[in-house]
Amino acid sequence: MKRDYENLIGKRNCGLLIGRMQPFHNGHFQVIKKAFEEVDELIIGIGSAQLSHTVKNPFTAGERILMIKKSLIEEGFDINKIYLIPLTDIMNHNLWVAHVETLTPPFNKVFSGNSLVQQLFSESGYKLNTHRLFNREILSGTRVRQMMITNENWEMLVPKATVDIIKKIKGVERIKHISLTESI
Ligand code: NAD
């Protein structure tokens, strides 16, 4: 059941957005920008934090945190209003919201375009903000990862600071190498 923290922290508007962000791209950025029109603070949960070094999840939670933090600073966001929190998956969907709650500060709005995430948080009593998808045909993690493997211009779909991190960690070489033995 949704927690009542008003006594503890006073009235404030805090949102939650969860995503695998593999990698962080301009669609994620647009959702964050929109969310800040409605909240004072935003928790960004890095989903499937335990996964990395696969074609679907090439980047570690730490690398994804860096991508997001540096991209938001580059775009002039106040990082003091943002919590970046790794969230590991658990085997039981019915307990997942409680698991997320133990790892995050309290929040009163959830932003998600993912129907399972929407379902689980609404069943737990949270107010949901569903958002429209921006340019989904190309602005998706799957598409960006495919473009990395096939040497297309993935950089245009990703904030510049994220491009810099991916280059520094040799992320394209990593995903290309993994894709030699694992299908996309
Ligand atoms: P994602 O990176 O695909 O998307 C994150 C958010 O960005 C979503 O709200 C999505 O709608 C939005 N987005 C993506 N592209 C967009 C675009 N072009 N325009 C606008 N918005 C866009 O991540 P996801 O798959 O939604 O992440 C959900 C996470 O929650 C996963 O890590 C999943 O494993 C986790 N989860 C875990 C459990 C469990 O452990 N039992 C249960 C449910 C969900």
XYZ file of N, CA, C and O and ligand atoms in Angstrom:
780
model
N 0.845 -1.213 0.000
C 0.000 0.000 0.000
C 0.873 1.254 0.000
O 1.944 1.261 0.592
N 0.432 2.294 -0.713
C 1.207 3.533 -0.828
C 1.502 4.132 0.552
O 0.637 4.190 1.409
N 2.751 4.534 0.768
C 3.145 5.049 2.065
C 2.725 6.503 2.237
O 2.715 7.260 1.284
N 2.422 6.885 3.468
C 2.100 8.281 3.749
C 3.262 8.895 4.526
O 3.398 8.699 5.720
N 4.107 9.628 3.827
C 5.295 10.202 4.451
C 5.118 11.675 4.736
O 6.069 12.337 5.105
N 3.889 12.180 4.553
C 3.720 13.625 4.664
C 4.198 14.166 6.013
O 4.821 15.209 6.100
N 3.934 13.395 7.111
C 4.371 13.815 8.437
C 5.885 13.946 8.516
O 6.422 14.804 9.192
N 6.547 13.060 7.817
C 8.011 12.994 7.888
C 8.689 14.056 7.033
O 9.632 14.719 7.468
N 8.231 14.252 5.816
C 8.982 15.108 4.877
C 8.234 16.364 4.458
O 8.780 17.196 3.736
N 7.001 16.525 4.899
C 6.225 17.694 4.488
C 5.685 17.498 3.087
O 5.964 16.487 2.440
N 4.944 18.486 2.594
C 4.348 18.352 1.260
C 5.401 18.631 0.197
O 6.065 19.644 0.222
N 5.620 17.701 -0.695
C 6.473 17.979 -1.845
C 6.052 17.036 -2.955
O 5.519 15.960 -2.699
N 6.307 17.476 -4.162
C 5.924 16.692 -5.316
C 7.140 15.954 -5.838
O 8.055 16.583 -6.379
N 7.152 14.651 -5.646
C 8.312 13.885 -6.115
C 7.838 12.782 -7.068
O 6.931 12.023 -6.742
N 8.447 12.726 -8.243
C 8.069 11.726 -9.238
C 9.067 10.579 -9.287
O 10.198 10.694 -8.806
N 8.608 9.474 -9.884
C 9.490 8.318 -10.114
C 9.395 7.915 -11.582
O 8.294 7.785 -12.127
N 10.542 7.744 -12.212
C 10.596 7.211 -13.577
C 11.601 6.074 -13.579
O 12.754 6.261 -13.180
N 11.149 4.897 -13.990
C 12.051 3.742 -14.021
C 12.320 3.343 -15.465
O 11.395 3.299 -16.290
N 13.572 3.073 -15.773
C 13.885 2.595 -17.122
C 15.190 1.843 -17.132
O 16.056 2.078 -16.297
N 15.315 0.932 -18.094
C 16.603 0.237 -18.215
C 17.660 1.175 -18.795
O 18.837 1.033 -18.532
N 17.228 2.115 -19.625
C 18.138 3.131 -20.202
C 19.383 2.458 -20.804
O 20.516 2.773 -20.435
N 19.144 1.527 -21.729
C 20.239 0.759 -22.341
C 20.372 1.104 -23.807
O 19.996 0.325 -24.673
N 20.959 2.237 -24.218
C 21.496 3.277 -23.348
C 20.478 4.404 -23.157
O 19.394 4.377 -23.763
N 20.861 5.404 -22.350
C 20.049 6.620 -22.200
C 19.969 7.301 -23.567
O 20.967 7.503 -24.233
N 18.718 7.624 -24.017
C 18.585 8.247 -25.346
C 17.650 9.461 -25.271
O 17.114 9.797 -24.204
N 17.452 10.114 -26.424
C 16.692 11.383 -26.438
C 15.213 11.199 -26.062
O 14.587 12.152 -25.615
N 14.656 9.993 -26.225
C 13.274 9.735 -25.784
C 13.195 9.795 -24.263
O 12.305 10.423 -23.687
N 14.152 9.137 -23.588
C 14.214 9.196 -22.116
C 14.364 10.658 -21.679
O 13.719 11.100 -20.724
N 15.236 11.376 -22.379
C 15.489 12.775 -22.010
C 14.196 13.604 -22.089
O 13.890 14.395 -21.191
N 13.418 13.388 -23.164
C 12.161 14.148 -23.333
C 11.181 13.858 -22.196
O 10.490 14.754 -21.716
N 11.098 12.587 -21.786
C 10.180 12.226 -20.690
C 10.607 12.919 -19.397
O 9.760 13.413 -18.641
N 11.891 12.950 -19.138
C 12.399 13.596 -17.917
C 12.071 15.090 -17.952
O 11.609 15.670 -16.963
N 12.275 15.699 -19.120
C 11.974 17.133 -19.271
C 10.495 17.401 -18.970
O 10.143 18.309 -18.233
N 9.623 16.565 -19.541
C 8.163 16.712 -19.323
C 7.815 16.503 -17.854
O 6.996 17.218 -17.285
N 8.439 15.470 -17.233
C 8.122 15.159 -15.837
C 8.417 16.364 -14.957
O 7.655 16.668 -14.028
N 9.492 17.066 -15.245
C 9.864 18.217 -14.413
C 8.883 19.376 -14.536
O 8.954 20.309 -13.743
N 7.960 19.317 -15.510
C 6.895 20.335 -15.557
C 5.889 20.066 -14.432
O 5.090 20.907 -14.087
N 5.925 18.853 -13.858
C 4.905 18.466 -12.866
C 5.420 18.153 -11.478
O 4.636 18.011 -10.554
N 6.733 17.994 -11.334
C 7.260 17.640 -10.003
C 8.407 18.568 -9.609
O 9.011 19.221 -10.453
N 8.687 18.599 -8.281
C 9.817 19.396 -7.792
C 11.103 18.571 -7.819
O 12.190 19.090 -8.010
N 10.929 17.263 -7.580
C 12.088 16.363 -7.566
C 11.731 15.112 -8.365
O 10.552 14.744 -8.440
N 12.769 14.469 -8.920
C 12.510 13.255 -9.697
C 13.499 12.156 -9.308
O 14.705 12.387 -9.271
N 12.934 10.987 -9.028
C 13.768 9.800 -8.806
C 13.853 9.066 -10.142
O 12.820 8.760 -10.744
N 15.058 8.820 -10.584
C 15.233 8.032 -11.815
C 15.771 6.672 -11.385
O 16.902 6.559 -10.871
N 14.939 5.652 -11.538
C 15.331 4.293 -11.147
C 15.972 3.601 -12.342
O 15.393 3.544 -13.423
N 17.193 3.083 -12.116
C 17.900 2.376 -13.196
C 17.469 0.913 -13.114
O 17.937 0.163 -12.247
N 16.549 0.534 -14.016
C 15.951 -0.802 -13.965
C 16.924 -1.893 -14.400
O 17.904 -1.634 -15.102
N 16.641 -3.117 -13.949
C 17.495 -4.278 -14.266
C 18.962 -3.934 -13.995
O 19.857 -4.190 -14.819
N 19.204 -3.367 -12.816
C 20.540 -2.861 -12.478
C 21.577 -3.975 -12.395
O 22.779 -3.723 -12.509
N 21.108 -5.203 -12.198
C 22.058 -6.324 -12.054
C 22.609 -6.778 -13.405
O 23.552 -7.560 -13.449
N 21.996 -6.296 -14.497
C 22.373 -6.805 -15.824
C 23.372 -5.895 -16.531
O 23.288 -4.675 -16.458
N 24.298 -6.512 -17.231
C 25.227 -5.795 -18.116
C 25.890 -6.816 -19.032
O 25.720 -8.027 -18.853
N 26.623 -6.310 -20.005
C 27.415 -7.144 -20.905
C 26.597 -8.194 -21.657
O 27.046 -9.318 -21.878
N 25.348 -7.839 -22.000
C 24.572 -8.651 -22.941
C 24.147 -7.687 -24.062
O 24.232 -6.468 -23.897
N 23.663 -8.231 -25.172
C 23.288 -7.358 -26.288
C 22.089 -6.478 -25.898
O 22.015 -5.307 -26.246
N 21.154 -7.047 -25.134
C 19.983 -6.267 -24.712
C 20.320 -5.316 -23.556
O 19.689 -4.266 -23.395
N 21.280 -5.683 -22.760
C 21.675 -4.866 -21.583
C 23.191 -4.713 -21.543
O 23.860 -5.288 -20.688
N 23.735 -3.936 -22.485
C 25.201 -3.888 -22.573
C 25.891 -3.122 -21.456
O 27.044 -3.400 -21.130
N 25.201 -2.142 -20.834
C 25.891 -1.223 -19.927
C 25.570 -1.509 -18.465
O 24.447 -1.889 -18.120
N 26.561 -1.314 -17.603
C 26.349 -1.548 -16.168
C 25.465 -0.430 -15.606
O 25.330 0.649 -16.209
N 24.908 -0.661 -14.421
C 24.094 0.374 -13.776
C 24.944 1.621 -13.539
O 24.488 2.749 -13.734
N 26.206 1.421 -13.136
C 27.093 2.562 -12.886
C 27.316 3.385 -14.145
O 27.306 4.628 -14.115
N 27.526 2.704 -15.266
C 27.725 3.428 -16.539
C 26.457 4.182 -16.925
O 26.505 5.334 -17.386
N 25.306 3.567 -16.697
C 24.040 4.239 -17.052
C 23.806 5.455 -16.151
O 23.322 6.499 -16.610
N 24.176 5.342 -14.883
C 24.042 6.499 -13.980
C 24.895 7.659 -14.503
O 24.433 8.808 -14.562
N 26.119 7.341 -14.913
C 26.998 8.404 -15.440
C 26.406 9.051 -16.689
O 26.423 10.269 -16.842
N 25.878 8.213 -17.596
C 25.281 8.742 -18.840
C 24.178 9.741 -18.513
O 24.102 10.831 -19.066
N 23.296 9.338 -17.583
C 22.134 10.169 -17.270
C 22.572 11.438 -16.547
O 22.181 12.557 -16.912
N 23.419 11.267 -15.533
C 23.832 12.427 -14.736
C 24.547 13.458 -15.604
O 24.211 14.634 -15.600
N 25.505 13.034 -16.383
C 26.269 13.981 -17.197
C 25.388 14.624 -18.276
O 25.521 15.806 -18.569
N 24.455 13.849 -18.843
C 23.578 14.407 -19.890
C 22.649 15.457 -19.295
O 22.397 16.501 -19.910
N 22.134 15.202 -18.089
C 21.207 16.162 -17.480
C 21.954 17.426 -17.037
O 21.450 18.543 -17.209
N 23.161 17.273 -16.521
C 23.961 18.452 -16.158
C 24.252 19.273 -17.417
O 24.095 20.493 -17.437
N 24.622 18.577 -18.494
C 24.937 19.265 -19.760
C 23.740 20.090 -20.260
O 23.890 21.147 -20.836
N 22.535 19.583 -19.994
C 21.328 20.283 -20.456
C 20.815 21.281 -19.417
O 19.708 21.805 -19.551
N 21.567 21.517 -18.363
C 21.223 22.576 -17.409
C 20.245 22.177 -16.314
O 19.703 23.039 -15.619
N 20.009 20.879 -16.119
C 19.127 20.442 -15.025
C 19.838 20.619 -13.684
O 21.063 20.472 -13.609
N 19.054 20.904 -12.632
C 19.608 21.001 -11.286
C 19.702 19.581 -10.717
O 18.692 18.975 -10.347
N 20.916 19.070 -10.631
C 21.122 17.672 -10.246
C 20.730 17.422 -8.783
O 20.465 16.295 -8.385
N 20.648 18.505 -7.996
C 20.215 18.356 -6.596
C 18.755 17.931 -6.491
O 18.304 17.506 -5.432
N 18.015 18.070 -7.588
C 16.598 17.692 -7.562
C 16.377 16.286 -8.124
O 15.255 15.864 -8.361
N 17.481 15.593 -8.397
C 17.380 14.283 -9.053
C 18.079 13.210 -8.214
O 19.205 13.408 -7.739
N 17.389 12.090 -8.010
C 17.995 10.922 -7.356
C 18.186 9.856 -8.427
O 17.231 9.521 -9.133
N 19.386 9.324 -8.537
C 19.633 8.234 -9.500
C 19.880 6.964 -8.695
O 20.866 6.865 -7.952
N 18.977 5.998 -8.818
C 19.019 4.837 -7.918
C 18.959 3.529 -8.709
O 18.011 3.298 -9.474
N 19.968 2.665 -8.552
C 19.924 1.366 -9.228
C 18.854 0.465 -8.605
O 18.766 0.362 -7.374
N 18.063 -0.176 -9.443
C 16.997 -1.064 -8.966
C 17.188 -2.447 -9.584
O 17.060 -2.606 -10.806
N 17.515 -3.413 -8.753
C 17.639 -4.779 -9.277
C 16.240 -5.361 -9.498
O 15.284 -4.987 -8.808
N 16.139 -6.286 -10.444
C 14.869 -6.997 -10.666
C 14.677 -8.045 -9.575
O 15.653 -8.541 -9.004
N 13.402 -8.388 -9.307
C 13.130 -9.525 -8.416
C 12.190 -10.497 -9.128
O 11.509 -10.104 -10.090
N 12.129 -11.709 -8.647
C 11.370 -12.755 -9.344
C 9.857 -12.601 -9.206
O 9.105 -13.266 -9.911
N 9.406 -11.783 -8.263
C 7.974 -11.728 -7.963
C 7.404 -10.343 -8.286
O 7.640 -9.371 -7.559
N 6.677 -10.225 -9.424
C 6.126 -8.922 -9.828
C 5.255 -8.313 -8.732
O 5.228 -7.105 -8.547
N 4.527 -9.176 -8.022
C 3.577 -8.680 -7.023
C 4.271 -7.969 -5.856
O 3.656 -7.158 -5.168
N 5.550 -8.278 -5.652
C 6.303 -7.649 -4.547
C 7.225 -6.528 -5.028
O 7.917 -5.902 -4.235
N 7.220 -6.297 -6.349
C 8.220 -5.383 -6.919
C 8.059 -3.951 -6.437
O 9.052 -3.283 -6.108
N 6.827 -3.440 -6.361
C 6.632 -2.043 -5.935
C 7.174 -1.852 -4.519
O 7.879 -0.878 -4.236
N 6.912 -2.827 -3.636
C 7.431 -2.738 -2.263
C 8.962 -2.746 -2.277
O 9.609 -2.011 -1.519
N 9.536 -3.556 -3.146
C 10.999 -3.611 -3.304
C 11.526 -2.238 -3.738
O 12.496 -1.723 -3.159
N 10.877 -1.619 -4.733
C 11.282 -0.286 -5.197
C 11.168 0.724 -4.051
O 12.062 1.547 -3.835
N 10.086 0.619 -3.292
C 9.866 1.571 -2.182
C 10.969 1.486 -1.123
O 11.307 2.494 -0.521
N 11.511 0.305 -0.922
C 12.567 0.192 0.107
C 13.876 0.847 -0.356
O 14.750 1.122 0.461
N 14.002 1.047 -1.654
C 15.274 1.553 -2.199
C 15.238 3.036 -2.564
O 16.266 3.605 -2.940
N 14.057 3.643 -2.496
C 13.909 5.032 -2.981
C 13.363 5.937 -1.879
O 12.687 5.468 -0.957
N 13.612 7.254 -2.003
C 12.868 8.184 -1.151
C 11.386 8.124 -1.536
O 11.053 7.632 -2.625
N 10.495 8.613 -0.679
C 9.072 8.567 -1.031
C 8.753 9.411 -2.268
O 9.388 10.426 -2.516
N 7.744 8.950 -3.031
C 7.332 9.652 -4.262
C 5.825 9.596 -4.334
O 5.187 8.726 -3.723
N 5.233 10.553 -5.064
C 3.773 10.546 -5.143
C 3.235 10.479 -6.574
O 2.027 10.514 -6.783
N 4.128 10.411 -7.571
C 3.693 10.261 -8.958
C 4.632 9.320 -9.669
O 5.842 9.361 -9.427
N 4.078 8.508 -10.547
C 4.914 7.579 -11.303
C 4.743 7.884 -12.789
O 3.617 7.974 -13.285
N 5.868 8.046 -13.480
C 5.849 8.294 -14.927
C 6.292 7.019 -15.626
O 7.381 6.517 -15.339
N 5.448 6.504 -16.509
C 5.884 5.318 -17.257
C 5.056 5.118 -18.515
O 3.856 5.341 -18.529
N 5.750 4.655 -19.556
C 5.065 4.251 -20.778
C 5.030 2.726 -20.869
O 4.575 2.175 -21.866
N 5.518 2.050 -19.838
C 5.611 0.584 -19.840
C 4.361 0.029 -19.143
O 4.110 0.325 -17.967
N 3.589 -0.806 -19.851
C 2.281 -1.211 -19.321
C 2.391 -2.073 -18.055
O 1.547 -1.977 -17.157
N 3.433 -2.896 -17.939
C 3.589 -3.698 -16.708
C 3.908 -2.784 -15.518
O 3.311 -2.928 -14.436
N 4.804 -1.837 -15.734
C 5.152 -0.894 -14.661
C 3.899 -0.101 -14.246
O 3.605 0.050 -13.053
N 3.133 0.347 -15.237
C 1.891 1.099 -14.946
C 0.946 0.250 -14.106
O 0.391 0.686 -13.103
N 0.774 -1.011 -14.525
C -0.165 -1.910 -13.852
C 0.229 -2.126 -12.390
O -0.591 -2.011 -11.475
N 1.522 -2.409 -12.167
C 1.964 -2.740 -10.810
C 1.853 -1.535 -9.877
O 1.400 -1.667 -8.733
N 2.214 -0.344 -10.360
C 2.127 0.835 -9.488
C 0.675 1.267 -9.277
O 0.320 1.698 -8.190
N -0.163 1.120 -10.298
C -1.556 1.538 -10.073
C -2.258 0.568 -9.114
O -3.037 0.986 -8.261
N -1.916 -0.723 -9.183
C -2.477 -1.677 -8.207
C -2.029 -1.361 -6.781
O -2.710 -1.705 -5.816
N -0.895 -0.686 -6.641
C -0.408 -0.326 -5.297
C -0.897 1.053 -4.874
O -0.435 1.582 -3.856
N -1.763 1.661 -5.659
C -2.408 2.909 -5.246
C -1.717 4.186 -5.685
O -2.058 5.270 -5.213
N -0.739 4.103 -6.578
C -0.025 5.311 -7.013
C -0.741 6.022 -8.162
O -1.379 5.387 -9.001
N -0.545 7.335 -8.194
C -1.053 8.167 -9.284
C -0.086 8.010 -10.464
O 1.128 8.183 -10.319
N -0.658 7.654 -11.605
C 0.194 7.397 -12.770
C 0.115 8.489 -13.799
O -0.979 8.973 -14.118
N 1.269 8.879 -14.339
C 1.289 9.788 -15.475
C 1.805 9.003 -16.666
O 2.990 8.670 -16.709
N 0.890 8.670 -17.576
C 1.353 7.962 -18.771
C 1.794 9.047 -19.763
O 1.197 10.108 -19.808
N 2.850 8.788 -20.482
C 3.338 9.818 -21.400
C 3.303 9.302 -22.820
O 3.302 8.110 -23.064
N 3.305 10.246 -23.787
C 3.352 9.792 -25.172
C 4.796 9.465 -25.517
O 5.744 9.956 -24.888
N 4.956 8.584 -26.507
C 6.296 8.196 -26.927
C 6.759 9.145 -28.027
O 6.012 9.440 -28.957
N 7.969 9.660 -27.898
C 8.515 10.575 -28.884
C 9.252 9.765 -29.940
O 10.182 9.037 -29.617
N 8.792 9.899 -31.181
C 9.535 9.332 -32.308
C 9.987 7.888 -32.056
O 11.152 7.538 -32.258
N 9.031 7.053 -31.595
C 9.362 5.716 -31.074
C 10.025 4.796 -32.111
O 10.805 3.901 -31.761
N 9.723 5.028 -33.425
C 10.289 4.114 -34.437
C 11.815 4.123 -34.343
O 12.468 3.098 -34.533
N 12.381 5.322 -34.068
C 13.845 5.332 -33.959
C 14.339 5.575 -32.537
O 15.425 5.146 -32.190
N 13.501 6.243 -31.706
C 13.977 6.523 -30.346
C 13.646 5.375 -29.408
O 12.755 5.462 -28.564
N 14.359 4.273 -29.587
C 14.199 3.143 -28.668
C 15.582 2.558 -28.433
O 16.462 2.632 -29.314
N 15.775 1.989 -27.227
C 17.073 1.409 -26.894
C 17.443 0.313 -27.885
O 18.590 0.206 -28.306
N 16.438 -0.488 -28.282
C 16.706 -1.592 -29.219
C 17.287 -1.052 -30.515
O 18.281 -1.561 -31.047
N 16.666 0.014 -31.020
C 17.115 0.614 -32.286
C 18.529 1.192 -32.144
O 19.375 0.983 -33.009
N 18.773 1.894 -31.030
C 20.111 2.484 -30.833
C 21.169 1.372 -30.792
O 22.212 1.466 -31.443
N 20.871 0.286 -30.070
C 21.855 -0.807 -29.955
C 22.098 -1.471 -31.313
O 23.234 -1.778 -31.675
N 21.012 -1.632 -32.095
C 21.151 -2.211 -33.436
C 22.051 -1.344 -34.303
O 22.918 -1.829 -35.022
N 21.808 -0.021 -34.213
C 22.586 0.913 -35.028
C 24.064 0.895 -34.645
O 24.930 1.089 -35.489
N 24.346 0.660 -33.358
C 25.752 0.569 -32.933
C 26.421 -0.627 -33.615
O 27.551 -0.545 -34.075
N 25.667 -1.741 -33.678
C 26.235 -2.971 -34.235
C 26.438 -2.856 -35.746
O 27.411 -3.354 -36.294
N 25.512 -2.118 -36.407
C 25.570 -2.046 -37.879
C 26.236 -0.763 -38.383
O 26.056 -0.384 -39.541
N 26.942 -0.089 -37.498
C 27.706 1.118 -37.873
C 26.847 2.233 -38.463
O 27.286 2.949 -39.347
N 25.596 2.367 -37.970
C 24.772 3.505 -38.413
C 24.980 4.666 -37.441
O 25.632 4.511 -36.413
N 24.351 5.807 -37.764
C 24.595 7.029 -36.992
C 23.747 7.074 -35.713
O 22.818 7.869 -35.588
N 24.105 6.221 -34.724
C 23.354 6.155 -33.459
C 23.544 7.417 -32.621
O 22.702 7.764 -31.793
N 24.653 8.132 -32.865
C 24.985 9.298 -32.030
C 23.893 10.372 -32.063
O 23.712 11.088 -31.093
N 23.158 10.433 -33.181
C 22.151 11.498 -33.292
C 20.922 11.217 -32.399
O 20.093 12.084 -32.185
N 20.807 9.995 -31.871
C 19.638 9.622 -31.054
C 19.911 9.721 -29.556
O 19.029 9.429 -28.742
N 21.105 10.153 -29.205
C 21.579 10.063 -27.824
C 22.177 11.412 -27.405
O 22.857 12.045 -28.211
N 21.948 11.895 -26.158
C 22.566 13.155 -25.745
C 24.096 13.100 -25.869
O 24.698 12.037 -25.693
N 24.674 14.264 -26.142
C 26.115 14.299 -26.428
C 26.958 13.727 -25.274
O 27.912 12.978 -25.511
N 26.599 14.058 -24.042
C 27.384 13.564 -22.902
C 27.327 12.037 -22.830
O 28.292 11.383 -22.413
N 26.197 11.456 -23.231
C 26.071 9.988 -23.250
C 26.965 9.396 -24.348
O 27.620 8.369 -24.146
N 27.006 10.076 -25.510
C 27.895 9.618 -26.586
C 29.336 9.583 -26.059
O 30.057 8.598 -26.246
N 29.734 10.647 -25.344
C 31.118 10.729 -24.843
C 31.426 9.563 -23.894
O 32.480 8.943 -23.985
N 30.476 9.254 -22.996
C 30.710 8.147 -22.046
C 30.832 6.828 -22.810
O 31.724 6.021 -22.550
N 29.910 6.602 -23.749
C 29.919 5.326 -24.493
C 31.255 5.174 -25.230
O 31.846 4.088 -25.269
N 31.745 6.297 -25.774
C 33.043 6.212 -26.476
C 34.171 5.921 -25.486
O 35.034 5.086 -25.757
N 34.140 6.592 -24.320
C 35.225 6.393 -23.332
C 35.286 4.958 -22.822
O 36.365 4.427 -22.582
N 34.122 4.333 -22.663
C 34.137 2.949 -22.134
C 34.208 1.914 -23.266
O 34.074 0.716 -23.022
N 34.370 2.411 -24.505
C 34.402 1.537 -25.692
C 33.139 0.665 -25.754
O 33.189 -0.557 -25.963
N 32.012 1.337 -25.559
C 30.719 0.642 -25.497
C 30.314 0.020 -26.815
O 29.711 -1.068 -26.835
N 30.659 0.676 -27.941
C 30.261 0.122 -29.242
C 31.051 -1.156 -29.514
O 30.486 -2.173 -29.937
N 32.348 -1.100 -29.202
C 33.177 -2.308 -29.376
C 32.627 -3.438 -28.491
O 32.559 -4.590 -28.901
N 32.199 -3.090 -27.277
C 31.660 -4.109 -26.349
C 30.431 -4.795 -26.956
O 30.358 -6.023 -27.024
N 29.466 -3.993 -27.399
C 28.208 -4.593 -27.890
C 28.440 -5.361 -29.192
O 27.875 -6.437 -29.403
N 29.342 -4.844 -30.029
C 29.643 -5.559 -31.290
C 30.267 -6.918 -30.968
O 29.931 -7.930 -31.575
N 31.185 -6.940 -30.010
C 31.873 -8.184 -29.676
C 30.891 -9.192 -29.080
O 30.879 -10.370 -29.458
N 30.018 -8.717 -28.179
C 29.038 -9.634 -27.559
C 28.091 -10.188 -28.629
O 27.703 -11.352 -28.594
N 27.759 -9.329 -29.616
C 26.781 -9.749 -30.633
C 27.332 -10.825 -31.559
O 26.587 -11.434 -32.330
N 28.643 -11.098 -31.492
C 29.206 -12.160 -32.332
C 28.654 -13.522 -31.934
O 28.514 -14.421 -32.758
N 28.354 -13.679 -30.621
C 27.860 -14.992 -30.168
C 26.459 -14.931 -29.570
O 25.920 -15.941 -29.139
N 25.873 -13.727 -29.532
C 24.531 -13.608 -28.932
C 23.663 -12.843 -29.914
O 24.087 -11.800 -30.425
N 22.443 -13.340 -30.196
C 21.618 -12.627 -31.181
C 20.961 -11.401 -30.566
O 20.786 -11.329 -29.357
N 20.587 -10.435 -31.426
C 20.048 -9.149 -30.973
C 18.641 -9.300 -30.360
O 17.856 -10.042 -30.847
P 13.013 1.716 -21.021
O 14.419 2.202 -20.911
O 12.574 0.994 -22.240
O 11.987 2.936 -20.838
C 12.046 3.770 -19.717
C 10.954 4.813 -19.827
O 11.232 5.681 -20.931
C 9.565 4.190 -20.072
O 8.597 4.869 -19.302
C 9.339 4.432 -21.545
O 7.972 4.606 -21.861
C 10.114 5.730 -21.765
N 10.543 5.851 -23.180
C 11.356 5.030 -23.869
N 11.470 5.467 -25.158
C 10.713 6.575 -25.250
C 10.406 7.480 -26.308
N 10.880 7.326 -27.542
N 9.578 8.502 -26.041
C 9.057 8.671 -24.804
N 9.300 7.841 -23.761
C 10.123 6.818 -23.987
O 12.784 0.831 -19.717
P 11.586 -0.131 -19.268
O 11.712 -1.443 -19.948
O 10.269 0.573 -19.287
O 12.057 -0.356 -17.750
C 11.263 -1.011 -16.833
C 12.175 -1.666 -15.808
O 11.384 -2.117 -14.727
C 12.946 -2.883 -16.353
O 14.275 -2.843 -15.878
C 12.191 -4.059 -15.756
O 12.993 -5.225 -15.556
C 11.774 -3.433 -14.417
N 10.669 -4.215 -13.800
C 11.031 -5.170 -12.918
C 10.039 -5.950 -12.324
C 10.496 -7.018 -11.364
O 11.682 -7.041 -11.025
N 9.623 -7.929 -10.937
C 8.704 -5.745 -12.634
C 8.366 -4.740 -13.536
C 9.383 -3.966 -14.141
